[in-house]
Amino acid sequence: PEGQEMDQYARSMFAYSISYLFLLYTALILGKLVMGYGFF
């Protein structure tokens, strides 16, 4: 894909990666809290 199509693809992949990282870190933090290790 080139031009406008490539720009749209890149933006959607960027949004997907940001969402994925947010969910991943949230799961890691919740896992630590549930296991009772505290936040840090």
PDB file of C-alpha atoms in Angstrom:
ATOM      1  CA  PRO A   1       0.000   0.000   0.000  1.00  0.00           C
ATOM      2  CA  GLU A   2       1.135   3.504  -0.785  1.00  0.00           C
ATOM      3  CA  GLY A   3       0.066   7.030  -0.009  1.00  0.00           C
ATOM      4  CA  GLN A   4      -3.234   7.498   1.819  1.00  0.00           C
ATOM      5  CA  GLU A   5      -3.788   3.761   2.231  1.00  0.00           C
ATOM      6  CA  MET A   6      -0.369   3.279   3.860  1.00  0.00           C
ATOM      7  CA  ASP A   7      -0.967   6.244   6.171  1.00  0.00           C
ATOM      8  CA  GLN A   8      -4.261   4.754   7.357  1.00  0.00           C
ATOM      9  CA  TYR A   9      -2.629   1.353   7.896  1.00  0.00           C
ATOM     10  CA  ALA A  10       0.210   2.881   9.904  1.00  0.00           C
ATOM     11  CA  ARG A  11      -2.204   4.840  12.094  1.00  0.00           C
ATOM     12  CA  SER A  12      -4.324   1.774  12.802  1.00  0.00           C
ATOM     13  CA  MET A  13      -1.251  -0.315  13.674  1.00  0.00           C
ATOM     14  CA  PHE A  14      -0.009   2.445  15.979  1.00  0.00           C
ATOM     15  CA  ALA A  15      -3.377   2.585  17.777  1.00  0.00           C
ATOM     16  CA  TYR A  16      -3.375  -1.208  18.077  1.00  0.00           C
ATOM     17  CA  SER A  17       0.121  -1.284  19.558  1.00  0.00           C
ATOM     18  CA  ILE A  18      -0.686   1.461  22.081  1.00  0.00           C
ATOM     19  CA  SER A  19      -3.835  -0.413  23.149  1.00  0.00           C
ATOM     20  CA  TYR A  20      -1.921  -3.684  23.413  1.00  0.00           C
ATOM     21  CA  LEU A  21       0.799  -2.167  25.594  1.00  0.00           C
ATOM     22  CA  PHE A  22      -1.780  -0.480  27.834  1.00  0.00           C
ATOM     23  CA  LEU A  23      -3.603  -3.777  28.382  1.00  0.00           C
ATOM     24  CA  LEU A  24      -0.344  -5.664  28.929  1.00  0.00           C
ATOM     25  CA  TYR A  25       0.951  -3.289  31.592  1.00  0.00           C
ATOM     26  CA  THR A  26      -2.465  -3.129  33.251  1.00  0.00           C
ATOM     27  CA  ALA A  27      -2.527  -6.911  33.470  1.00  0.00           C
ATOM     28  CA  LEU A  28       0.993  -6.980  34.929  1.00  0.00           C
ATOM     29  CA  ILE A  29       0.128  -4.381  37.583  1.00  0.00           C
ATOM     30  CA  LEU A  30      -3.130  -6.114  38.486  1.00  0.00           C
ATOM     31  CA  GLY A  31      -1.308  -9.420  38.701  1.00  0.00           C
ATOM     32  CA  LYS A  32       1.197  -7.978  41.143  1.00  0.00           C
ATOM     33  CA  LEU A  33      -1.562  -6.451  43.252  1.00  0.00           C
ATOM     34  CA  VAL A  34      -3.574  -9.665  43.323  1.00  0.00           C
ATOM     35  CA  MET A  35      -0.531 -11.705  44.308  1.00  0.00           C
ATOM     36  CA  GLY A  36       0.029  -9.341  47.227  1.00  0.00           C
ATOM     37  CA  TYR A  37       3.454  -7.976  46.344  1.00  0.00           C
ATOM     38  CA  GLY A  38       2.371  -4.344  46.491  1.00  0.00           C
ATOM     39  CA  PHE A  39       2.759  -1.855  43.696  1.00  0.00           C
ATOM     40  CA  PHE A  40       6.565  -1.581  43.643  1.00  0.00           C
TER      41      PHE A  40
END
